Amino acid sequence: MLGYALRRVAASVPVAFCVALFVFALLYLAPGDPAALMAGDAASPADIEKLRAALGLDRPFLTRFVEWLWRILHGDLGTSVFTGIPVATLIGQRVLATFSLMIVALLIASGIGVPMGALAAYRPGGAADRAVMVGGVLGFSVPVFVTGYLLSYIFAYRLGWFAVQGFVSPFADFGGFLRTILLPAASLAGAYAALIARITRATMLDVLAQDHVRTARAKGLGEARVVIVHGLSNAAAPILTVMGMGAAVLLGGAVVTETVFGIPGLGRLTVDAVLRRDYPVIQGVTLFLAFIFVAVNLGVDLLCAAIDPRVRQ
Amino acid sequence: MALLDVRGLRVEFASRSGPLAAVEGLDLAVAPGETLALVGESGSGKSVASMAVMGLLPATARVSGQALFEGEDLIAMPPAELRRRRGSGIAMVFQEPMTSLNPVLTIGRQLIEALPRVERASRAAARGRAAELLASVGITAPESRLDEFPHQLSGGMRQRVMIAIALAGRPRLIIADEPTTALDVTVQAQIVALLQSLQRDTGIAILLISHDLALVRQMAGRVAVMYAGRKVEEAAAAALFDRPGHPYSAGLIAAIPRLGGGREARLAEIPGAAPSLAERGPGCNFAPRCPMAAEVCATPPPATGIACHFRTEAAA
Ligand SMILES: Nc1ncnc2c1ncn2[C@@H]1O[C@H](COP(=O)(O)OP(=O)(O)OP(=O)(O)O)[C@@H](O)[C@H]1O
Ligand SMILES: [Mg+2]
C-alpha cells in the first residue's frame, strides 16, 4: 500500500507540472494586452511599452514561465493588478466559503446519489429506478441558477427558513453557516447527485449480478448486509473515481452558485477577475483550483487502493 | 425421515412466448449423512433446482412444489425464515471458486460472517474458530491466511475456503454444485478426498451436482439423473452404473472416458443436443437422440420410477 501510494504521488508531479504549463500558456495566448489595460486609456504607446518592460511582459515565453513557476513554488502567486492585494491572500480569504460549499454539496449529493443508485440497481424498473431516471435527467438538464433561484425564492424569500445571500464561517456561527450554505449547496448538488446516482446504479447492477453476491446470500446474510457490505464494497472504487472526475462539475457549478447566492468565494473572485482582466488573479485562482482537482483525484486513487486490494498491486 | 424432501418442484422463467419450465415435477430425497448425486447434461436444470431450494433464484423465476427441509417447506416459508436456514441448515459450494468469493474482503471476514451469532460474539474467538475451519479443510498456516484476499490464493485453495465457509454454519446438508469442475485434475482429487473425509467426520449430507460421472461413482450412494428439466431415473450408484435403466443414463455411462481409453472413449458420446426450454414437449424429450425411440415416445413417459416406455424393470 505504501509503495503504491508513493508511486501514485510521484506520478502526480508531472501532471501538476503540465497543469501549470497549461494554465500559464492559456493566459499567455489570451487576446488583449494586459499592459495596455493596466496603463489605462490616457497612456501613450511609450508608457505602455515601459510598463510592459517593467512587468517583464516583453521577455520570451519560457523565461517568463520558469520565473513564474519559481515564484509559485515559493508561495507567491503574484499580485492583483486591480487591487494590489497578493493573489495568495485573496485566495486565502475566500477558500473557506468555496470549500464549505463544495463539501456540503458533496455530502448532499453522495447522501442522495449513492442510496438512490443502489436502490435503483437492487430493483431495476422499480420505483427507485424510475425516480433515478427522472431525477437524473432533471439534475443534468436544469441549470444551477434555475434551481438556485427557485430554492432561494421558496425556502429563503417565502418561507424565511434560510438566508437569501451571504456566507457565515462554520467556525464563527454554525447555525448561521447552515442557514447560508444549505440552499446553495443543495442547488450545486443537483447535477452531481444525478451523476453519482447514475454511476452507482450502473456499477451496482453489475456487482449484484456477480457470483460472490450469491455466496453472501447463501451464507444467510440479510439483504441490507448483502447490498451494503458485499455490493457497495465492490462498487466503491468505480463510484469514487467518477466522483473525483465529477469534482470538475462542482468547481464549475460553484462559480454560478456563488454568484446567485452572493457568496464571497473563489468563483466570484474568478468572475470579477475575468471581467477586469486581472491576469495574475485569473492565473492564480485557475492554477489553485486545478491543483485542488489533481489532489482530489490523487486522494480518490489512494482511497480506492485502500478499499480494493486488486488496485494496489 | 428424509433431511431434504423435494416434491413436485417446478421452476418457470418468464419469456416473451410465455413461461418456460426449466425444472418440471422434480422429486428428490436426501437422507441425513448420505450423498445423493444429481447428474445430467448442461442445461438440464440441476443448478436451477438447487437454487430454487435455497431461494436464490432471481425474482423472474416462479417456483412451485415443495422442498421440505427437516419437515418444513422452504418454498412456502417467509424469506426471513428461509434466510435463517441458509448457511446453518443448508450450505452451498459453487462451481466457480475464482468468482464466488468477494474480492475486496479478506478471507477472515468472509469466514467470520458465516459463523453462527454465538461464535461471532468475541473477535478473538471468531478468529480462532475461522482459523480452525481453514485448518479443517487442509489449509496450512490458517492464521495468516485469514488476512489474505482471494486473489492471493490458488483455485484449489479458494475452493477449500468455500468449503470452510459452507461448514462455518454447521449445516446438516451441503449442496455442492460442480465443486471440482473448474479445478485441475490433481486438485479435483484433493477436493473430493476432503469432502469425503469431512462427511465421515461430521456426518453431513451432500447433494452433489455434477456431470462428472467418474466423480459421482466415487462419492455418491444414490444417483438421480436429470434430462431436460425432469428426473428420468434414480437408483443406488452401484446399481445404476451396472444396469442403467433409462437409455439416457446408459448413454451417459457409456460416455465416461475409461482410463487409457483415449480417443475411442469419446466415440460413445450421445449424439445430438439437449432441447432448449422452448423445444421441450409432454412426451419423452430424449426421444430424438434415443436409439430405442419409437412412436409411443411421443406420449408422456411413466411418471414414477424410470421415465421410459421401454424401461427394464430390473434396475428400478
Ligand atoms: N435466470 C434465468 N432466466 C432464464 N432461464 C434460465 C435462468 N437460469 C437458468 N435458466 C435456464 O434454465 C435451464 C437450466 O439451467 P441450469 O443452470 O440449471 O443447468 P445445469 O443443469 O446446472 O447446467 P450446467 O451443467 O451447465 O451447470 C437452462 O436452459 C438455462 O438457460
Ligand atoms: Mg449448473
Short mmCIF file of N, CA, C and O in Angstrom, two decimals, chain B residues 11-61:
data_model
loop_
_atom_site.label_atom_id
_atom_site.label_comp_id
_atom_site.label_asym_id
_atom_site.label_seq_id
_atom_site.Cartn_x
_atom_site.Cartn_y
_atom_site.Cartn_z
N VAL B 11 -39.93 -25.05 -11.75
CA VAL B 11 -39.40 -23.69 -11.85
C VAL B 11 -39.65 -23.18 -13.26
O VAL B 11 -39.30 -23.84 -14.24
N GLU B 12 -40.28 -22.02 -13.34
CA GLU B 12 -40.56 -21.41 -14.64
C GLU B 12 -39.86 -20.07 -14.75
O GLU B 12 -39.77 -19.32 -13.77
N PHE B 13 -39.38 -19.77 -15.93
CA PHE B 13 -38.84 -18.44 -16.21
C PHE B 13 -39.74 -17.76 -17.21
O PHE B 13 -40.20 -18.39 -18.17
N ALA B 14 -40.02 -16.49 -16.98
CA ALA B 14 -40.85 -15.74 -17.93
C ALA B 14 -40.06 -15.55 -19.22
O ALA B 14 -38.85 -15.31 -19.18
N SER B 15 -40.73 -15.68 -20.33
CA SER B 15 -40.08 -15.39 -21.61
C SER B 15 -41.11 -14.68 -22.49
O SER B 15 -42.27 -14.58 -22.13
N ARG B 16 -40.66 -14.21 -23.62
CA ARG B 16 -41.56 -13.46 -24.50
C ARG B 16 -42.73 -14.32 -24.95
O ARG B 16 -43.83 -13.86 -25.11
N SER B 17 -42.47 -15.64 -25.12
CA SER B 17 -43.55 -16.53 -25.55
C SER B 17 -44.19 -17.24 -24.36
O SER B 17 -44.56 -18.40 -24.45
N GLY B 18 -44.25 -16.55 -23.22
CA GLY B 18 -44.88 -17.14 -22.04
C GLY B 18 -43.87 -17.85 -21.17
O GLY B 18 -42.69 -17.93 -21.51
N PRO B 19 -44.34 -18.36 -20.00
CA PRO B 19 -43.41 -19.00 -19.08
C PRO B 19 -42.84 -20.31 -19.62
O PRO B 19 -43.55 -21.08 -20.26
N LEU B 20 -41.55 -20.53 -19.41
CA LEU B 20 -40.89 -21.76 -19.84
C LEU B 20 -40.36 -22.48 -18.60
O LEU B 20 -39.74 -21.87 -17.75
N ALA B 21 -40.62 -23.79 -18.52
CA ALA B 21 -40.21 -24.55 -17.35
C ALA B 21 -38.77 -25.04 -17.50
O ALA B 21 -38.44 -25.69 -18.48
N ALA B 22 -37.93 -24.70 -16.53
CA ALA B 22 -36.55 -25.21 -16.52
C ALA B 22 -36.48 -26.49 -15.69
O ALA B 22 -35.62 -27.33 -15.91
N VAL B 23 -37.37 -26.61 -14.71
CA VAL B 23 -37.46 -27.82 -13.90
C VAL B 23 -38.93 -28.19 -13.80
O VAL B 23 -39.78 -27.32 -13.57
N GLU B 24 -39.24 -29.48 -14.02
CA GLU B 24 -40.63 -29.91 -14.02
C GLU B 24 -40.82 -31.14 -13.15
O GLU B 24 -40.20 -32.17 -13.39
N GLY B 25 -41.67 -31.01 -12.15
CA GLY B 25 -42.08 -32.16 -11.34
C GLY B 25 -40.92 -32.96 -10.78
O GLY B 25 -40.90 -34.19 -10.85
N LEU B 26 -39.96 -32.27 -10.20
CA LEU B 26 -38.78 -32.97 -9.68
C LEU B 26 -39.01 -33.46 -8.25
O LEU B 26 -39.43 -32.70 -7.38
N ASP B 27 -38.77 -34.73 -8.01
CA ASP B 27 -38.79 -35.30 -6.66
C ASP B 27 -37.38 -35.74 -6.30
O ASP B 27 -36.74 -36.44 -7.08
N LEU B 28 -36.93 -35.35 -5.11
CA LEU B 28 -35.61 -35.77 -4.64
C LEU B 28 -35.69 -35.95 -3.14
O LEU B 28 -36.38 -35.19 -2.46
N ALA B 29 -35.00 -36.94 -2.62
CA ALA B 29 -34.94 -37.09 -1.17
C ALA B 29 -33.50 -37.36 -0.76
O ALA B 29 -32.85 -38.25 -1.29
N VAL B 30 -33.01 -36.52 0.17
CA VAL B 30 -31.65 -36.72 0.69
C VAL B 30 -31.78 -37.11 2.15
O VAL B 30 -32.36 -36.37 2.95
N ALA B 31 -31.24 -38.28 2.50
CA ALA B 31 -31.29 -38.72 3.89
C ALA B 31 -30.12 -38.11 4.66
O ALA B 31 -29.11 -37.75 4.06
N PRO B 32 -30.25 -38.00 5.99
CA PRO B 32 -29.13 -37.45 6.77
C PRO B 32 -27.86 -38.25 6.53
O PRO B 32 -27.88 -39.48 6.50
N GLY B 33 -26.76 -37.54 6.31
CA GLY B 33 -25.47 -38.21 6.18
C GLY B 33 -25.18 -38.87 4.85
O GLY B 33 -24.08 -39.34 4.62
N GLU B 34 -26.14 -38.92 3.94
CA GLU B 34 -25.88 -39.60 2.67
C GLU B 34 -25.40 -38.62 1.59
O GLU B 34 -25.49 -37.40 1.75
N THR B 35 -24.89 -39.17 0.50
CA THR B 35 -24.55 -38.34 -0.65
C THR B 35 -25.45 -38.74 -1.81
O THR B 35 -25.43 -39.89 -2.25
N LEU B 36 -26.25 -37.78 -2.23
CA LEU B 36 -27.08 -38.01 -3.41
C LEU B 36 -26.48 -37.19 -4.54
O LEU B 36 -26.20 -36.00 -4.37
N ALA B 37 -26.26 -37.85 -5.68
CA ALA B 37 -25.73 -37.11 -6.81
C ALA B 37 -26.86 -36.77 -7.76
O ALA B 37 -27.79 -37.55 -7.95
N LEU B 38 -26.77 -35.57 -8.31
CA LEU B 38 -27.74 -35.13 -9.31
C LEU B 38 -26.93 -34.93 -10.59
O LEU B 38 -26.05 -34.06 -10.63
N VAL B 39 -27.17 -35.76 -11.59
CA VAL B 39 -26.36 -35.67 -12.80
C VAL B 39 -27.22 -35.35 -14.01
O VAL B 39 -28.45 -35.49 -13.98
N GLY B 40 -26.59 -34.95 -15.05
CA GLY B 40 -27.31 -34.59 -16.27
C GLY B 40 -26.50 -33.60 -17.06
O GLY B 40 -25.62 -32.93 -16.52
N GLU B 41 -26.80 -33.51 -18.35
CA GLU B 41 -26.03 -32.63 -19.22
C GLU B 41 -26.24 -31.16 -18.84
O GLU B 41 -27.18 -30.81 -18.12
N SER B 42 -25.42 -30.32 -19.40
CA SER B 42 -25.54 -28.88 -19.21
C SER B 42 -26.95 -28.43 -19.63
O SER B 42 -27.44 -28.85 -20.67
N GLY B 43 -27.57 -27.60 -18.78
CA GLY B 43 -28.88 -27.09 -19.13
C GLY B 43 -30.03 -27.96 -18.68
O GLY B 43 -31.20 -27.65 -18.93
N SER B 44 -29.74 -29.08 -18.00
CA SER B 44 -30.83 -29.97 -17.60
C SER B 44 -31.58 -29.46 -16.37
O SER B 44 -32.59 -30.03 -16.01
N GLY B 45 -31.08 -28.42 -15.74
CA GLY B 45 -31.83 -27.80 -14.64
C GLY B 45 -31.31 -28.14 -13.26
O GLY B 45 -31.97 -27.86 -12.26
N LYS B 46 -30.10 -28.68 -13.18
CA LYS B 46 -29.56 -29.08 -11.88
C LYS B 46 -29.34 -27.86 -10.98
O LYS B 46 -29.78 -27.84 -9.83
N SER B 47 -28.67 -26.86 -11.51
CA SER B 47 -28.40 -25.67 -10.70
C SER B 47 -29.68 -24.94 -10.36
O SER B 47 -29.87 -24.49 -9.23
N VAL B 48 -30.56 -24.82 -11.34
CA VAL B 48 -31.82 -24.11 -11.10
C VAL B 48 -32.59 -24.80 -9.97
O VAL B 48 -33.12 -24.14 -9.07
N ALA B 49 -32.62 -26.13 -9.99
CA ALA B 49 -33.33 -26.86 -8.93
C ALA B 49 -32.72 -26.58 -7.56
O ALA B 49 -33.44 -26.29 -6.60
N SER B 50 -31.38 -26.60 -7.48
CA SER B 50 -30.75 -26.39 -6.17
C SER B 50 -30.92 -24.95 -5.70
O SER B 50 -31.13 -24.69 -4.52
N MET B 51 -30.85 -24.02 -6.64
CA MET B 51 -31.05 -22.61 -6.26
C MET B 51 -32.49 -22.37 -5.82
O MET B 51 -32.74 -21.53 -4.96
N ALA B 52 -33.42 -23.09 -6.42
CA ALA B 52 -34.82 -22.94 -6.03
C ALA B 52 -35.00 -23.40 -4.58
O ALA B 52 -35.70 -22.75 -3.80
N VAL B 53 -34.33 -24.47 -4.23
CA VAL B 53 -34.41 -24.98 -2.86
C VAL B 53 -33.86 -23.94 -1.89
O VAL B 53 -34.41 -23.69 -0.81
N MET B 54 -32.78 -23.28 -2.26
CA MET B 54 -32.15 -22.28 -1.40
C MET B 54 -32.83 -20.91 -1.50
O MET B 54 -32.44 -19.97 -0.80
N GLY B 55 -33.76 -20.75 -2.40
CA GLY B 55 -34.41 -19.46 -2.57
C GLY B 55 -33.49 -18.42 -3.15
O GLY B 55 -33.60 -17.23 -2.87
N LEU B 56 -32.56 -18.85 -4.00
CA LEU B 56 -31.56 -17.92 -4.53
C LEU B 56 -31.80 -17.54 -5.99
O LEU B 56 -30.97 -16.89 -6.60
N LEU B 57 -32.94 -17.95 -6.53
CA LEU B 57 -33.20 -17.60 -7.93
C LEU B 57 -33.62 -16.14 -8.05
O LEU B 57 -34.15 -15.57 -7.11
N PRO B 58 -33.38 -15.53 -9.21
CA PRO B 58 -33.82 -14.15 -9.39
C PRO B 58 -35.35 -14.05 -9.34
O PRO B 58 -36.05 -15.06 -9.47
N ALA B 59 -35.84 -12.83 -9.15
CA ALA B 59 -37.27 -12.63 -8.99
C ALA B 59 -38.06 -13.04 -10.23
O ALA B 59 -39.28 -13.23 -10.16
N THR B 60 -37.39 -13.19 -11.37
CA THR B 60 -38.08 -13.57 -12.61
C THR B 60 -38.49 -15.04 -12.61
O THR B 60 -39.26 -15.46 -13.47
N ALA B 61 -37.97 -15.82 -11.66
CA ALA B 61 -38.29 -17.25 -11.62
C ALA B 61 -39.55 -17.49 -10.79
O ALA B 61 -39.73 -16.86 -9.75
#
